[in-house]
Coordinates of C-alpha atoms and ligand atoms in Angstrom, one line a residue:
X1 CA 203.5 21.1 158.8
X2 CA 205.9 22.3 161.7
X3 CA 207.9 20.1 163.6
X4 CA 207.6 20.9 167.3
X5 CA 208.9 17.2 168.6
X6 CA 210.4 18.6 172.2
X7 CA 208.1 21.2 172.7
X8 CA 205.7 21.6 175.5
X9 CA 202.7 23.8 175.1
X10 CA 200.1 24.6 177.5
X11 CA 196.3 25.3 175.8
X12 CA 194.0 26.8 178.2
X13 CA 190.2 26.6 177.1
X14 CA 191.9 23.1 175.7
X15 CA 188.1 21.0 175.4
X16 CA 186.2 23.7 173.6
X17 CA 186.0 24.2 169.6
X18 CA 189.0 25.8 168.8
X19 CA 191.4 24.3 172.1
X20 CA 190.8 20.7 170.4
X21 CA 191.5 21.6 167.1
X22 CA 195.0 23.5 168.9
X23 CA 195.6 20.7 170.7
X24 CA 195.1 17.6 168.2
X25 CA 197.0 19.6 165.6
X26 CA 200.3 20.3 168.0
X27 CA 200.3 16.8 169.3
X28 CA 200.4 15.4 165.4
X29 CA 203.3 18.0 165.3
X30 CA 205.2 16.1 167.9
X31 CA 204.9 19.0 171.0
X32 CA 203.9 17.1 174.7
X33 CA 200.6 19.1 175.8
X34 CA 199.4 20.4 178.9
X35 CA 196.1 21.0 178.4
X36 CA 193.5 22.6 180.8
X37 CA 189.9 23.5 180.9
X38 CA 186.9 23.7 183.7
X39 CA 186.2 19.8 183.2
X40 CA 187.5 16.9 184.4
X41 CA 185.6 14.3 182.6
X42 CA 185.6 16.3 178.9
X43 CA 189.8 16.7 179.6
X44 CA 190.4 12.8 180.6
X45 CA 188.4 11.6 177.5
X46 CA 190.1 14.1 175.3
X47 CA 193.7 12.8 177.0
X48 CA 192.4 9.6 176.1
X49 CA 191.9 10.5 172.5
X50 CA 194.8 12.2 172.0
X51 CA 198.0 9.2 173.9
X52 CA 200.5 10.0 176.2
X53 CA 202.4 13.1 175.8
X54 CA 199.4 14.9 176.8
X55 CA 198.4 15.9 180.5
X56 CA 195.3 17.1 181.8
X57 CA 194.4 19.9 184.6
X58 CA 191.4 20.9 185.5
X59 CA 190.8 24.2 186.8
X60 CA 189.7 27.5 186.4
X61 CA 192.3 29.9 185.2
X62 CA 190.7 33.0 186.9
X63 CA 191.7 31.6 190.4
X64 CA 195.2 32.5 191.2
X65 CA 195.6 29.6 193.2
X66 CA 194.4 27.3 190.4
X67 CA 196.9 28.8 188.0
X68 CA 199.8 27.8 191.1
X69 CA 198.7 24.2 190.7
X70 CA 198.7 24.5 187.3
X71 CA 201.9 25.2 186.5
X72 CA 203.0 23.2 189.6
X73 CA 201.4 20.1 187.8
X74 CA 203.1 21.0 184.4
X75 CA 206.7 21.0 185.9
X76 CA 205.8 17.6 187.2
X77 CA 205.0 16.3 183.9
X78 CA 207.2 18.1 181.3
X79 CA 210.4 20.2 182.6
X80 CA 209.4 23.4 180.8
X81 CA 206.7 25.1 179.4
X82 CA 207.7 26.4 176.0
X83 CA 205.0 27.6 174.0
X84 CA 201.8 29.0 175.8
X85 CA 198.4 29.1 174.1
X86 CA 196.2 31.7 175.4
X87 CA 192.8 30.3 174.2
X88 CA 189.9 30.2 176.8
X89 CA 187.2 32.5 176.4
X90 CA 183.7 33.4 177.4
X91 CA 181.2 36.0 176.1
X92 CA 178.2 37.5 178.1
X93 CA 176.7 39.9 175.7
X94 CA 173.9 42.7 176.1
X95 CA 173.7 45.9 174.8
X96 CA 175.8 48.4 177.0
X97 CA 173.0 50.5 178.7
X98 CA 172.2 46.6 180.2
X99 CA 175.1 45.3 181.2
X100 CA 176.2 45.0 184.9
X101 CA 179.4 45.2 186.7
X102 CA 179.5 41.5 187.2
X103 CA 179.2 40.8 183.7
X104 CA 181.6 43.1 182.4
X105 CA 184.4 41.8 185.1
X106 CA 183.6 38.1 184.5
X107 CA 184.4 38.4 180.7
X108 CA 187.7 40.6 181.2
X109 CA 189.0 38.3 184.2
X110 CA 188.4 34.7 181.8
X111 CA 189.6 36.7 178.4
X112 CA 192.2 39.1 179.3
X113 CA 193.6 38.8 183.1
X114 CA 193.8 34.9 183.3
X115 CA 195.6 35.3 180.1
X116 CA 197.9 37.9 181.7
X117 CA 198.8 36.0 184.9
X118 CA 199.7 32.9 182.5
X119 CA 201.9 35.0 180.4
X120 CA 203.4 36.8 183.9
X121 CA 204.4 33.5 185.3
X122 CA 205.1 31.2 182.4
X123 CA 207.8 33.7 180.9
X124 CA 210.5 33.4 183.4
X125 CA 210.8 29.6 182.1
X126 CA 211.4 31.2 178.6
X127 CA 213.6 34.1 179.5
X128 CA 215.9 30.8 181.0
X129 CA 215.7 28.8 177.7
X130 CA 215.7 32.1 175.4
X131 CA 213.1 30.7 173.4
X132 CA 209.6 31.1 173.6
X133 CA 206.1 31.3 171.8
X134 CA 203.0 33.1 173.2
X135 CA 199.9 32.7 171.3
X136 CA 196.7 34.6 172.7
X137 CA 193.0 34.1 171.0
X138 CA 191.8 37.8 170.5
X139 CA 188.6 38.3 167.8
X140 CA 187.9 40.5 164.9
X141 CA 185.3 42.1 167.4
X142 CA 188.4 43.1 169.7
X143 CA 189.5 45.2 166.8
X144 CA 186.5 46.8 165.2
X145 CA 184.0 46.4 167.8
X146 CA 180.8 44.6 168.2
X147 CA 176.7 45.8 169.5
X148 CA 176.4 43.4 172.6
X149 CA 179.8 42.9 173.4
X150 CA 181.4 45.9 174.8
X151 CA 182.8 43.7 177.7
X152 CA 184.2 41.2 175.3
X153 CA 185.7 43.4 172.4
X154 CA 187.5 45.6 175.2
X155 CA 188.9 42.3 176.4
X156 CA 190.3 41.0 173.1
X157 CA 191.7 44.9 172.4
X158 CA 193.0 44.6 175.9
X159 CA 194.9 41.2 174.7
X160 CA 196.4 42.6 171.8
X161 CA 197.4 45.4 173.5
X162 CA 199.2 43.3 176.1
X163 CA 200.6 41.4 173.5
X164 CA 202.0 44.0 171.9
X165 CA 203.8 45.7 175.5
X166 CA 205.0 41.9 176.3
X167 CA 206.6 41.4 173.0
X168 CA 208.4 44.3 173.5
X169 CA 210.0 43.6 176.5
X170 CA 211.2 39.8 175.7
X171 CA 212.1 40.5 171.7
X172 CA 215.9 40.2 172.8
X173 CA 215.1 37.0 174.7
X174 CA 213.9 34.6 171.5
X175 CA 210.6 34.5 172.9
X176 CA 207.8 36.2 170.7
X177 CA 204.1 37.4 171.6
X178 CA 201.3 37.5 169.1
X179 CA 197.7 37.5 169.2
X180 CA 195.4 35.7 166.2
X181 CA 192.1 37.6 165.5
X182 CA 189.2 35.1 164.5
X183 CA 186.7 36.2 162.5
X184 CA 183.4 33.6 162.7
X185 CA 183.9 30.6 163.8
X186 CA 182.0 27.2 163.8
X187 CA 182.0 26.1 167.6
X188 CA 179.9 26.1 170.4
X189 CA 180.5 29.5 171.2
X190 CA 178.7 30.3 168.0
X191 CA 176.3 27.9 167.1
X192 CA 173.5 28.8 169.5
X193 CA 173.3 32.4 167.2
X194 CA 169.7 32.6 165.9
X195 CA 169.7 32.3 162.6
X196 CA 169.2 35.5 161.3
X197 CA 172.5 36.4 162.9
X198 CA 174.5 33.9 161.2
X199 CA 173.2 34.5 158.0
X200 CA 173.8 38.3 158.7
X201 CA 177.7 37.4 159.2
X202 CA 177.6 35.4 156.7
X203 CA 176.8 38.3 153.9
X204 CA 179.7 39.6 155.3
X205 CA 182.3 37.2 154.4
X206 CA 184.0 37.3 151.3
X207 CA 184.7 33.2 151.4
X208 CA 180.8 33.3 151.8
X209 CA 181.5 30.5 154.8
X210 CA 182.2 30.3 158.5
X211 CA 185.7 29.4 159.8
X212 CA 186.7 25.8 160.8
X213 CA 189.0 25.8 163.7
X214 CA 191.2 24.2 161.9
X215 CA 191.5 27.4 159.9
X216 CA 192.5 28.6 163.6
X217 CA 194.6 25.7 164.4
X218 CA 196.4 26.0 161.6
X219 CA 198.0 29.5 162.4
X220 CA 198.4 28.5 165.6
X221 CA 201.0 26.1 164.8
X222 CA 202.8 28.3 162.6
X223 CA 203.2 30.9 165.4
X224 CA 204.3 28.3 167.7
X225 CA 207.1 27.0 165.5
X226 CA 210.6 28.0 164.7
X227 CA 209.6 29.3 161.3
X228 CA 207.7 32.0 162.9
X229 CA 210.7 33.6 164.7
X230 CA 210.6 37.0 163.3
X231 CA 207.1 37.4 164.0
X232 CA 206.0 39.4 167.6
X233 CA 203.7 41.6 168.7
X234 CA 201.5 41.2 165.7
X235 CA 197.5 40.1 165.2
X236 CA 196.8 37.2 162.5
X237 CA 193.4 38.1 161.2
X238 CA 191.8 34.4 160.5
X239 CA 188.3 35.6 159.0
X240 CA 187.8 34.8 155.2
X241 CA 188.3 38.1 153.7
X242 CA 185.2 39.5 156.8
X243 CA 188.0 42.0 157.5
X244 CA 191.1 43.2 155.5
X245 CA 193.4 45.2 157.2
Ligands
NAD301 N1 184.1 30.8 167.8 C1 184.4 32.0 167.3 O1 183.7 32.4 166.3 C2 185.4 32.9 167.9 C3 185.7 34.0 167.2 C4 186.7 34.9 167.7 C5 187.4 34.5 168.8 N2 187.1 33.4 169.4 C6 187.9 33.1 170.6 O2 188.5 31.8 170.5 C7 188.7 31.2 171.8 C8 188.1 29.8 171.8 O3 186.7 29.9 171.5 P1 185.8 28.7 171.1 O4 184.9 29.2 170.0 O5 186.5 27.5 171.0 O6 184.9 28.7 172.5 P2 184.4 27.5 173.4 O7 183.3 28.1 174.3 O8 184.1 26.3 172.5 O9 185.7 27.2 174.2 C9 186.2 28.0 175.3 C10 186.7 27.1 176.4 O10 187.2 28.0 177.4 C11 186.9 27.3 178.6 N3 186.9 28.3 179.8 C12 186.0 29.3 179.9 N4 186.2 29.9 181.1 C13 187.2 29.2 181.7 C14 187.9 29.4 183.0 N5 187.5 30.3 183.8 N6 188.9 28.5 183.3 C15 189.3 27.6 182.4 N7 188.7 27.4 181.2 C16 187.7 28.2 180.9 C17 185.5 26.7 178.4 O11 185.2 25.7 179.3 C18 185.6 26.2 177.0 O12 186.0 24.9 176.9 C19 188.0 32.2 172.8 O13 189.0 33.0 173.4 C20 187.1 33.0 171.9 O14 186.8 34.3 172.5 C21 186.1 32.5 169.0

């Protein structure tokens, strides 16, 4: 598809549905992978699936000092990082009248301030090379909205947002920002929905099917390539037709 052989990309949220789908389908386009999630076992069988120009890290990208060892770890392994994948997420959903501080600042501090401090201390290496590719997971929820999810959708607006305001500032460099906006996905994040609730998204979409993340994967590696250089600060809607902006 897109040849990124000399690449390194870092995929946070790198063991859950869509991160493997990122990962397997960068490493068949010849990029070395840093890949990171909370667990150690799930990331060293994954490494072990996926051959040598792949390290693991576990940690938890809300802990500042996690995120030091982190990229610490990657400049042992690979001498840059040149494309950053912004991918770990978490939803805790209630309608608003229920939900509590703690679960509105756990959801913004995995989807939108991790992602941040990543993007803060990632693009000095790509203001040196002048070249770089940030890719951040938003949702079609962060842009219309979604009953439950207050915390979440405000933290997927919040990404594009920031996407947009870091694009800005590092256009002149060769490094671009943009945000992908998936609409419903088959992954553990969605397969506990009762039943009901699927099939109620389901009326929704045109293609009359849930996205693979593949479908994700796919647009991922087209924003991380050279092909995609006149692309920043925009929002890929991945969603079947469940949207059409
Ligand atoms: N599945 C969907 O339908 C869908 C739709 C729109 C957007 N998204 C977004 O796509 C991204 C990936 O979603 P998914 O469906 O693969 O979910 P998933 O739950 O399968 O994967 C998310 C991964 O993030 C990791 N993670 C969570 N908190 C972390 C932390 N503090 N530190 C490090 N890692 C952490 C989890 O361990 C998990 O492996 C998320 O940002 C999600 O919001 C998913």
């Amino acid at each position: 598809m897109f040849d990124l052989t000399g690449k390194t990309a870092l995929i946070t949220g790198a063991t859950g549905g869509i991160g493997r789908a990122i990962a397997k389908t960068l490493n068949a386009q010849g990029a070395n992978l840093i890949l990171t999630d909370v667990n150690q076992e799930a990331l060293d069988a994954f490494k072990a699936e996926l051959g040598d120009k792949v390290a693991v890290f576990a940690g938890d990208i809300t802990n500042p000092d996690d995120v030091k060892s982190l990229l610490n770890f990657s400049k042992e392994h690979f001498e840059n990082i040149d494309i950053l994948i912004n991918n770990a997420g978490i939803t805790k959903d209630t309608l608003s009248m229920r939900m509590t501080d703690d679960m509105w600042d756990a959801v913004l501090r995995v989807n939108l301030t991790a992602g941040f401090r990543l993007t803060r201390e990632i693009l000095p290496q790509m203001m040196k090379k002048r070249w770089g590719r940030i890719v951040s997971m938003a949702s079609i929820v962060g842009v219309i909205g979604n009953l439950g999810q207050a915390n979440y959708a405000a933290s997927k607006a919040g990404l594009i947002a920031m996407t947009k305001s870091v694009a800005q500032e590092v256009a002149g460099r060769g490094i671009t920002a943009n945000c992908i906006a998936p609409g419903f996905i088959a992954t553990p994040m969605t397969e506990n929905l009762p039943d009901n609730v699927k099939q109620a998204m389901l009326d929704r979409i045109p293609m009359k099917r849930m996205g693979t993340p593949q479908d994700i994967a796919n647009v991922v590696a087209f924003l991380a390539s050279e092909e995609s250089a006149y692309i920043t600060g925009q929002t890929i809607n991945v969603n079947g037709g469940m949207l059409m902006l």
